[in-house]
mmCIF file of C-alpha atoms and ligand atoms in Angstrom:
data_model
loop_
_atom_site.group_PDB
_atom_site.id
_atom_site.type_symbol
_atom_site.label_atom_id
_atom_site.label_comp_id
_atom_site.label_asym_id
_atom_site.label_seq_id
_atom_site.Cartn_x
_atom_site.Cartn_y
_atom_site.Cartn_z
ATOM 1 C CA MET A 1 0.000 0.000 0.000
ATOM 2 C CA ASN A 2 1.191 3.441 -0.866
ATOM 3 C CA PHE A 3 -0.312 6.783 0.122
ATOM 4 C CA LYS A 4 2.206 9.122 -1.520
ATOM 5 C CA ASN A 5 0.365 12.058 -3.103
ATOM 6 C CA LYS A 6 -2.738 11.261 -1.045
ATOM 7 C CA THR A 7 -4.214 13.751 1.407
ATOM 8 C CA ALA A 8 -6.174 12.204 4.268
ATOM 9 C CA ILE A 9 -8.334 13.502 7.107
ATOM 10 C CA VAL A 10 -8.349 11.394 10.275
ATOM 11 C CA THR A 11 -10.657 12.604 13.055
ATOM 12 C CA GLY A 12 -9.887 11.747 16.668
ATOM 13 C CA ALA A 13 -6.266 11.089 15.740
ATOM 14 C CA THR A 14 -4.704 12.099 19.060
ATOM 15 C CA ARG A 15 -4.991 8.709 20.736
ATOM 16 C CA GLY A 16 -6.238 5.144 20.416
ATOM 17 C CA ILE A 17 -7.351 3.720 17.090
ATOM 18 C CA GLY A 18 -7.225 7.064 15.250
ATOM 19 C CA GLN A 19 -3.648 7.713 16.348
ATOM 20 C CA LYS A 20 -2.514 4.335 15.009
ATOM 21 C CA ILE A 21 -4.330 4.864 11.668
ATOM 22 C CA ALA A 22 -2.654 8.282 11.372
ATOM 23 C CA GLU A 23 0.813 6.863 12.149
ATOM 24 C CA ASP A 24 0.435 4.105 9.564
ATOM 25 C CA LEU A 25 -0.834 6.483 6.871
ATOM 26 C CA TYR A 26 2.066 8.816 7.635
ATOM 27 C CA ASP A 27 4.622 6.008 7.361
ATOM 28 C CA LEU A 28 3.162 5.106 3.959
ATOM 29 C CA GLY A 29 3.574 8.634 2.640
ATOM 30 C CA ALA A 30 0.220 10.377 3.145
ATOM 31 C CA THR A 31 -0.232 14.080 3.856
ATOM 32 C CA LEU A 32 -2.394 14.247 6.977
ATOM 33 C CA ILE A 33 -5.076 16.526 8.356
ATOM 34 C CA LEU A 34 -5.467 15.270 11.923
ATOM 35 C CA THR A 35 -7.987 16.317 14.537
ATOM 36 C CA GLY A 36 -8.535 16.086 18.272
ATOM 37 C CA ALA A 37 -11.097 17.544 20.648
ATOM 38 C CA ASP A 38 -8.667 18.594 23.392
ATOM 39 C CA ARG A 39 -7.552 22.129 22.485
ATOM 40 C CA ASP A 40 -4.501 22.176 24.770
ATOM 41 C CA ARG A 41 -3.261 18.848 23.520
ATOM 42 C CA ILE A 42 -3.623 19.980 19.906
ATOM 43 C CA LYS A 43 -1.528 23.067 20.700
ATOM 44 C CA ARG A 44 1.203 20.891 22.209
ATOM 45 C CA LEU A 45 1.325 18.389 19.339
ATOM 46 C CA ARG A 46 3.915 19.413 16.854
ATOM 47 C CA GLY A 47 3.004 18.806 13.264
ATOM 48 C CA ASN A 48 5.116 19.217 10.161
ATOM 49 C CA LYS A 49 4.600 19.824 6.457
ATOM 50 C CA ARG A 50 2.990 16.445 5.945
ATOM 51 C CA ARG A 51 1.108 16.216 9.240
ATOM 52 C CA LYS A 52 -1.012 19.065 10.632
ATOM 53 C CA TYR A 53 -3.129 18.977 13.779
ATOM 54 C CA TYR A 54 -6.427 20.855 14.100
ATOM 55 C CA HIS A 55 -8.879 21.309 16.918
ATOM 56 C CA LEU A 56 -12.243 19.738 16.060
ATOM 57 C CA ASP A 57 -14.975 19.280 18.640
ATOM 58 C CA PHE A 58 -18.264 18.073 17.192
ATOM 59 C CA LEU A 59 -20.018 19.429 20.289
ATOM 60 C CA GLU A 60 -19.026 22.992 19.321
ATOM 61 C CA ASP A 61 -20.587 24.302 16.119
ATOM 62 C CA GLU A 62 -17.939 26.978 15.791
ATOM 63 C CA SER A 63 -15.135 24.437 15.952
ATOM 64 C CA VAL A 64 -16.781 22.384 13.190
ATOM 65 C CA SER A 65 -17.240 25.437 10.932
ATOM 66 C CA GLU A 66 -13.653 26.556 11.545
ATOM 67 C CA PHE A 67 -12.315 23.119 10.695
ATOM 68 C CA ILE A 68 -14.384 22.931 7.514
ATOM 69 C CA GLU A 69 -13.038 26.347 6.510
ATOM 70 C CA THR A 70 -9.430 25.201 6.930
ATOM 71 C CA LEU A 71 -10.061 22.387 4.453
ATOM 72 C CA GLU A 72 -10.163 25.074 1.741
ATOM 73 C CA GLU A 73 -6.385 25.414 2.202
ATOM 74 C CA TYR A 74 -5.947 21.966 0.720
ATOM 75 C CA GLU A 75 -5.823 21.473 -3.003
ATOM 76 C CA LYS A 76 -7.592 18.114 -2.686
ATOM 77 C CA ILE A 77 -8.772 15.530 -0.202
ATOM 78 C CA ASP A 78 -8.483 11.908 -1.215
ATOM 79 C CA ILE A 79 -9.316 10.108 2.014
ATOM 80 C CA CYS A 80 -11.567 10.827 4.987
ATOM 81 C CA ILE A 81 -11.465 8.593 8.048
ATOM 82 C CA ASN A 82 -14.291 9.353 10.469
ATOM 83 C CA ASN A 83 -12.840 7.843 13.603
ATOM 84 C CA ALA A 84 -13.745 10.247 16.450
ATOM 85 C CA GLY A 85 -16.339 8.747 18.732
ATOM 86 C CA ILE A 86 -17.563 8.681 22.322
ATOM 87 C CA ASN A 87 -19.505 6.302 24.495
ATOM 88 C CA ARG A 88 -21.529 6.587 27.710
ATOM 89 C CA ILE A 89 -23.368 3.536 28.918
ATOM 90 C CA ASN A 90 -26.586 3.522 30.873
ATOM 91 C CA TYR A 91 -29.925 1.759 31.033
ATOM 92 C CA ILE A 92 -32.418 3.279 28.610
ATOM 93 C CA TYR A 93 -34.531 4.609 31.482
ATOM 94 C CA ASP A 94 -31.506 6.401 32.934
ATOM 95 C CA ILE A 95 -29.954 7.896 29.796
ATOM 96 C CA MET A 96 -29.902 11.667 30.137
ATOM 97 C CA GLU A 97 -31.151 13.537 27.075
ATOM 98 C CA GLU A 98 -27.924 15.500 27.177
ATOM 99 C CA ASP A 99 -25.819 12.336 26.873
ATOM 100 C CA TRP A 100 -28.015 11.032 24.063
ATOM 101 C CA ASP A 101 -27.542 14.310 22.159
ATOM 102 C CA ARG A 102 -23.785 14.319 22.697
ATOM 103 C CA ILE A 103 -23.373 10.758 21.452
ATOM 104 C CA MET A 104 -25.469 11.474 18.366
ATOM 105 C CA LYS A 105 -23.573 14.690 17.659
ATOM 106 C CA VAL A 106 -20.117 13.130 17.872
ATOM 107 C CA ASN A 107 -20.795 9.649 16.463
ATOM 108 C CA LEU A 108 -23.362 10.400 13.770
ATOM 109 C CA SER A 109 -23.918 14.078 12.938
ATOM 110 C CA GLY A 110 -20.156 14.786 12.978
ATOM 111 C CA PRO A 111 -19.359 12.125 10.363
ATOM 112 C CA PHE A 112 -22.391 13.274 8.324
ATOM 113 C CA ARG A 113 -21.064 16.843 8.175
ATOM 114 C CA LEU A 114 -17.567 15.737 7.252
ATOM 115 C CA ILE A 115 -18.720 13.250 4.630
ATOM 116 C CA LYS A 116 -20.796 15.994 3.052
ATOM 117 C CA GLU A 117 -17.854 18.385 3.008
ATOM 118 C CA ALA A 118 -15.237 15.821 1.934
ATOM 119 C CA ALA A 119 -17.550 14.565 -0.832
ATOM 120 C CA ARG A 120 -17.960 18.097 -2.177
ATOM 121 C CA ILE A 121 -14.164 18.369 -2.521
ATOM 122 C CA MET A 122 -13.647 14.772 -3.720
ATOM 123 C CA LYS A 123 -16.318 15.054 -6.422
ATOM 124 C CA LYS A 124 -14.229 17.666 -8.255
ATOM 125 C CA LYS A 125 -11.389 15.160 -8.717
ATOM 126 C CA ARG A 126 -13.720 12.204 -9.140
ATOM 127 C CA TYR A 127 -11.755 10.254 -6.539
ATOM 128 C CA GLY A 128 -12.291 9.450 -2.884
ATOM 129 C CA ARG A 129 -12.155 6.865 -0.156
ATOM 130 C CA ILE A 130 -14.242 7.390 2.988
ATOM 131 C CA VAL A 131 -13.986 5.003 5.946
ATOM 132 C CA ASN A 132 -16.234 5.390 8.977
ATOM 133 C CA ILE A 133 -15.306 3.721 12.234
ATOM 134 C CA ALA A 134 -18.516 2.165 13.515
ATOM 135 C CA SER A 135 -18.583 -0.670 16.095
ATOM 136 C CA ILE A 136 -19.820 -4.216 16.585
ATOM 137 C CA PHE A 137 -22.519 -2.438 18.620
ATOM 138 C CA GLY A 138 -23.848 -1.071 15.333
ATOM 139 C CA THR A 139 -24.701 -4.675 14.411
ATOM 140 C CA ILE A 140 -25.277 -6.446 17.737
ATOM 141 C CA THR A 141 -25.973 -4.875 21.100
ATOM 142 C CA ARG A 142 -25.862 -5.404 24.850
ATOM 143 C CA GLU A 143 -27.722 -3.825 27.747
ATOM 144 C CA LYS A 144 -26.997 -0.142 28.464
ATOM 145 C CA ARG A 145 -25.883 0.484 24.876
ATOM 146 C CA ALA A 146 -29.034 2.137 23.457
ATOM 147 C CA ALA A 147 -27.479 5.487 22.591
ATOM 148 C CA TYR A 148 -24.187 4.078 21.339
ATOM 149 C CA THR A 149 -25.897 1.331 19.310
ATOM 150 C CA ALA A 150 -28.362 3.804 17.798
ATOM 151 C CA SER A 151 -25.492 6.095 16.775
ATOM 152 C CA LYS A 152 -23.311 3.341 15.299
ATOM 153 C CA SER A 153 -26.239 1.610 13.501
ATOM 154 C CA GLY A 154 -27.000 5.041 12.092
ATOM 155 C CA LEU A 155 -23.406 5.411 10.953
ATOM 156 C CA ILE A 156 -23.551 2.050 9.163
ATOM 157 C CA GLY A 157 -26.785 3.155 7.455
ATOM 158 C CA LEU A 158 -25.235 6.484 6.517
ATOM 159 C CA THR A 159 -22.267 4.603 5.026
ATOM 160 C CA LYS A 160 -24.487 2.465 2.795
ATOM 161 C CA THR A 161 -26.477 5.381 1.402
ATOM 162 C CA ALA A 162 -23.460 7.654 0.977
ATOM 163 C CA ALA A 163 -21.837 4.824 -1.005
ATOM 164 C CA LEU A 164 -24.775 4.851 -3.433
ATOM 165 C CA ASP A 165 -24.897 8.627 -3.755
ATOM 166 C CA LEU A 166 -21.148 8.937 -4.297
ATOM 167 C CA ALA A 167 -20.507 5.901 -6.520
ATOM 168 C CA PRO A 168 -20.964 7.948 -9.739
ATOM 169 C CA TYR A 169 -17.995 10.077 -8.626
ATOM 170 C CA ASN A 170 -15.631 7.165 -7.922
ATOM 171 C CA ILE A 171 -15.882 7.796 -4.174
ATOM 172 C CA LEU A 172 -15.964 4.535 -2.211
ATOM 173 C CA VAL A 173 -17.531 4.620 1.257
ATOM 174 C CA ASN A 174 -17.229 1.820 3.818
ATOM 175 C CA SER A 175 -17.276 1.295 7.554
ATOM 176 C CA VAL A 176 -15.085 -0.769 9.845
ATOM 177 C CA SER A 177 -16.591 -2.133 13.042
ATOM 178 C CA PRO A 178 -14.057 -2.937 15.748
ATOM 179 C CA GLY A 179 -14.810 -5.331 18.582
ATOM 180 C CA PHE A 180 -13.243 -4.733 22.003
ATOM 181 C CA ILE A 181 -10.063 -2.734 21.505
ATOM 182 C CA LEU A 182 -7.858 -1.703 24.396
ATOM 183 C CA THR A 183 -7.847 2.110 24.337
ATOM 184 C CA ASP A 184 -8.671 4.953 26.749
ATOM 185 C CA LEU A 185 -12.325 4.589 25.734
ATOM 186 C CA THR A 186 -12.585 0.937 26.830
ATOM 187 C CA LYS A 187 -10.500 1.500 29.952
ATOM 188 C CA ARG A 188 -12.937 4.253 30.963
ATOM 189 C CA ILE A 189 -16.048 2.154 30.380
ATOM 190 C CA LEU A 190 -15.050 -1.365 31.402
ATOM 191 C CA SER A 191 -13.666 -2.499 34.752
ATOM 192 C CA SER A 192 -10.608 -4.792 34.690
ATOM 193 C CA LYS A 193 -12.920 -7.644 35.699
ATOM 194 C CA GLU A 194 -15.210 -6.940 32.736
ATOM 195 C CA ARG A 195 -12.224 -6.750 30.403
ATOM 196 C CA GLU A 196 -11.014 -10.137 31.651
ATOM 197 C CA ALA A 197 -14.450 -11.689 31.031
ATOM 198 C CA LEU A 198 -14.523 -10.261 27.500
ATOM 199 C CA ARG A 199 -11.044 -11.573 26.770
ATOM 200 C CA ALA A 200 -12.275 -15.065 27.605
ATOM 201 C CA ALA A 201 -15.412 -14.601 25.468
ATOM 202 C CA VAL A 202 -13.572 -13.527 22.300
ATOM 203 C CA PRO A 203 -12.801 -16.588 20.112
ATOM 204 C CA LEU A 204 -9.227 -15.346 19.514
ATOM 205 C CA LYS A 205 -8.868 -15.129 23.329
ATOM 206 C CA ARG A 206 -7.569 -11.595 23.467
ATOM 207 C CA LEU A 207 -8.834 -8.053 23.278
ATOM 208 C CA GLY A 208 -7.962 -6.144 20.142
ATOM 209 C CA ARG A 209 -5.253 -3.523 19.723
ATOM 210 C CA PRO A 210 -5.358 -0.445 17.492
ATOM 211 C CA ARG A 211 -2.933 -2.287 15.187
ATOM 212 C CA ASP A 212 -5.577 -4.976 14.585
ATOM 213 C CA ILE A 213 -7.883 -2.317 13.122
ATOM 214 C CA SER A 214 -5.574 0.023 11.241
ATOM 215 C CA PRO A 215 -4.654 -2.376 8.359
ATOM 216 C CA VAL A 216 -8.344 -2.989 7.576
ATOM 217 C CA VAL A 217 -9.002 0.743 7.461
ATOM 218 C CA LEU A 218 -5.899 1.395 5.353
ATOM 219 C CA PHE A 219 -6.869 -1.277 2.836
ATOM 220 C CA LEU A 220 -10.354 0.202 2.368
ATOM 221 C CA ALA A 221 -8.822 3.685 2.076
ATOM 222 C CA SER A 222 -6.189 2.619 -0.453
ATOM 223 C CA ASP A 223 -6.045 2.196 -4.222
ATOM 224 C CA LEU A 224 -6.037 -1.563 -3.606
ATOM 225 C CA ASN A 225 -9.723 -1.225 -2.806
ATOM 226 C CA THR A 226 -11.291 -0.826 -6.217
ATOM 227 C CA TYR A 227 -14.687 -2.525 -5.862
ATOM 228 C CA ILE A 228 -15.817 -2.592 -2.217
ATOM 229 C CA THR A 229 -18.267 0.158 -1.340
ATOM 230 C CA GLY A 230 -21.181 0.426 1.082
ATOM 231 C CA GLN A 231 -19.864 -2.427 3.225
ATOM 232 C CA ASN A 232 -19.307 -2.804 6.943
ATOM 233 C CA ILE A 233 -16.258 -4.906 7.856
ATOM 234 C CA ILE A 234 -16.269 -6.365 11.366
ATOM 235 C CA ALA A 235 -12.859 -6.840 13.022
ATOM 236 C CA ASP A 236 -13.604 -8.371 16.416
ATOM 237 C CA GLY A 237 -11.628 -11.595 16.881
ATOM 238 C CA GLY A 238 -14.805 -13.542 16.076
ATOM 239 C CA TYR A 239 -16.966 -12.164 18.909
ATOM 240 C CA VAL A 240 -20.203 -11.387 17.018
ATOM 241 C CA ASN A 241 -20.635 -15.043 16.052
ATOM 242 C CA THR A 242 -20.544 -16.346 19.619
HETATM 243 P P1 NAI B 1 -10.450 7.207 22.284
HETATM 244 O O1 NAI B 1 -11.361 7.680 23.364
HETATM 245 O O2 NAI B 1 -9.148 6.600 22.660
HETATM 246 O O3 NAI B 1 -10.178 8.421 21.252
HETATM 247 C C1 NAI B 1 -11.251 9.166 20.761
HETATM 248 C C2 NAI B 1 -10.788 10.274 19.856
HETATM 249 O O4 NAI B 1 -11.957 11.028 19.500
HETATM 250 C C3 NAI B 1 -9.820 11.243 20.501
HETATM 251 O O5 NAI B 1 -8.819 11.622 19.573
HETATM 252 C C4 NAI B 1 -10.683 12.463 20.858
HETATM 253 O O6 NAI B 1 -9.993 13.702 20.777
HETATM 254 C C5 NAI B 1 -11.766 12.406 19.782
HETATM 255 N N1 NAI B 1 -13.004 12.994 20.299
HETATM 256 C C6 NAI B 1 -13.583 12.804 21.529
HETATM 257 N N2 NAI B 1 -14.640 13.596 21.692
HETATM 258 C C7 NAI B 1 -14.757 14.313 20.539
HETATM 259 C C8 NAI B 1 -15.634 15.349 20.105
HETATM 260 N N3 NAI B 1 -16.575 15.842 20.911
HETATM 261 N N4 NAI B 1 -15.467 15.866 18.862
HETATM 262 C C9 NAI B 1 -14.493 15.417 18.047
HETATM 263 N N5 NAI B 1 -13.596 14.480 18.413
HETATM 264 C C10 NAI B 1 -13.728 13.927 19.644
HETATM 265 O O7 NAI B 1 -11.332 6.208 21.388
HETATM 266 P P2 NAI B 1 -10.954 4.867 20.573
HETATM 267 O O8 NAI B 1 -11.190 3.701 21.454
HETATM 268 O O9 NAI B 1 -9.664 5.007 19.876
HETATM 269 O O10 NAI B 1 -12.172 4.865 19.525
HETATM 270 C C11 NAI B 1 -12.055 5.375 18.201
HETATM 271 C C12 NAI B 1 -13.324 5.013 17.441
HETATM 272 O O11 NAI B 1 -13.506 3.600 17.429
HETATM 273 C C13 NAI B 1 -14.612 5.585 18.062
HETATM 274 O O12 NAI B 1 -15.487 5.981 17.044
HETATM 275 C C14 NAI B 1 -15.189 4.411 18.832
HETATM 276 O O13 NAI B 1 -16.580 4.505 18.990
HETATM 277 C C15 NAI B 1 -14.792 3.273 17.898
HETATM 278 N N6 NAI B 1 -14.750 1.976 18.565
HETATM 279 C C16 NAI B 1 -13.894 1.741 19.605
HETATM 280 C C17 NAI B 1 -13.875 0.502 20.202
HETATM 281 C C18 NAI B 1 -12.979 0.179 21.344
HETATM 282 O O14 NAI B 1 -13.124 -0.935 21.879
HETATM 283 N N7 NAI B 1 -12.066 1.041 21.744
HETATM 284 C C19 NAI B 1 -14.771 -0.584 19.757
HETATM 285 C C20 NAI B 1 -15.617 -0.229 18.647
HETATM 286 C C21 NAI B 1 -15.598 1.012 18.083
#
């Protein structure tokens, strides 16, 4: 795989899965537009000519508009990886409206706005690869996951329709659904006991790492992917079939 002469957006690239995707794209030659929601951290991260960091918080309209404006500085955008995402778990009768709205804004409306913007730019060159990071909880679910599952199922639906709308412009749109990946997000949500139980339940007998997900995303975002569009690829060590 080679990403020389490709310009790629990766949202939520400051840690976890997004950080690994960004590192791998960088190593393979891409020019990167990377985002994170923590303003101070973005200021501290030093970019270079081929790797620029921008503040993007889907909960702040102004931040989204500013980010979209900065995209005008780029001659083209070839790849857009919608990776940023959040999770709060709670029983449906306890979910606060505010949490529901936040999850929808970050996990679903954010990708929608970026896909729309990226597609506008990609259409001009009649080339694009969009990969949305969904979740196994967009396909299956568990208790306390109503908001997260609704957002990720929505993202998978958005992927399928965007793939149809953008196919005439040679823009391929897919989603990747990770299983349980050890990142800050999982550490925040799952106790060590819960993580241990999940490890035992996964057929491959281990939790995933960001490097289990990145190659799948890179393939779908690369020129090697010439005919897959509108698909959701599950990378979960076999968990959804148990
Ligand atoms: P993480 O919590 O380690 O990183 C999340 C990233 O999203 C950070 O860079 C953060 O700055 C950004 N972000 C957070 N709030 C934001 C906001 N309001 N606006 C814009 N950006 C924001 O998460 P992780 O685990 O790397 O997850 C990445 C993606 O993978 C998410 O979409 C998540 O739902 C999905 N996923 C993760 C799984 C896991 O087990 N870790 C499993 C399935 C899906």
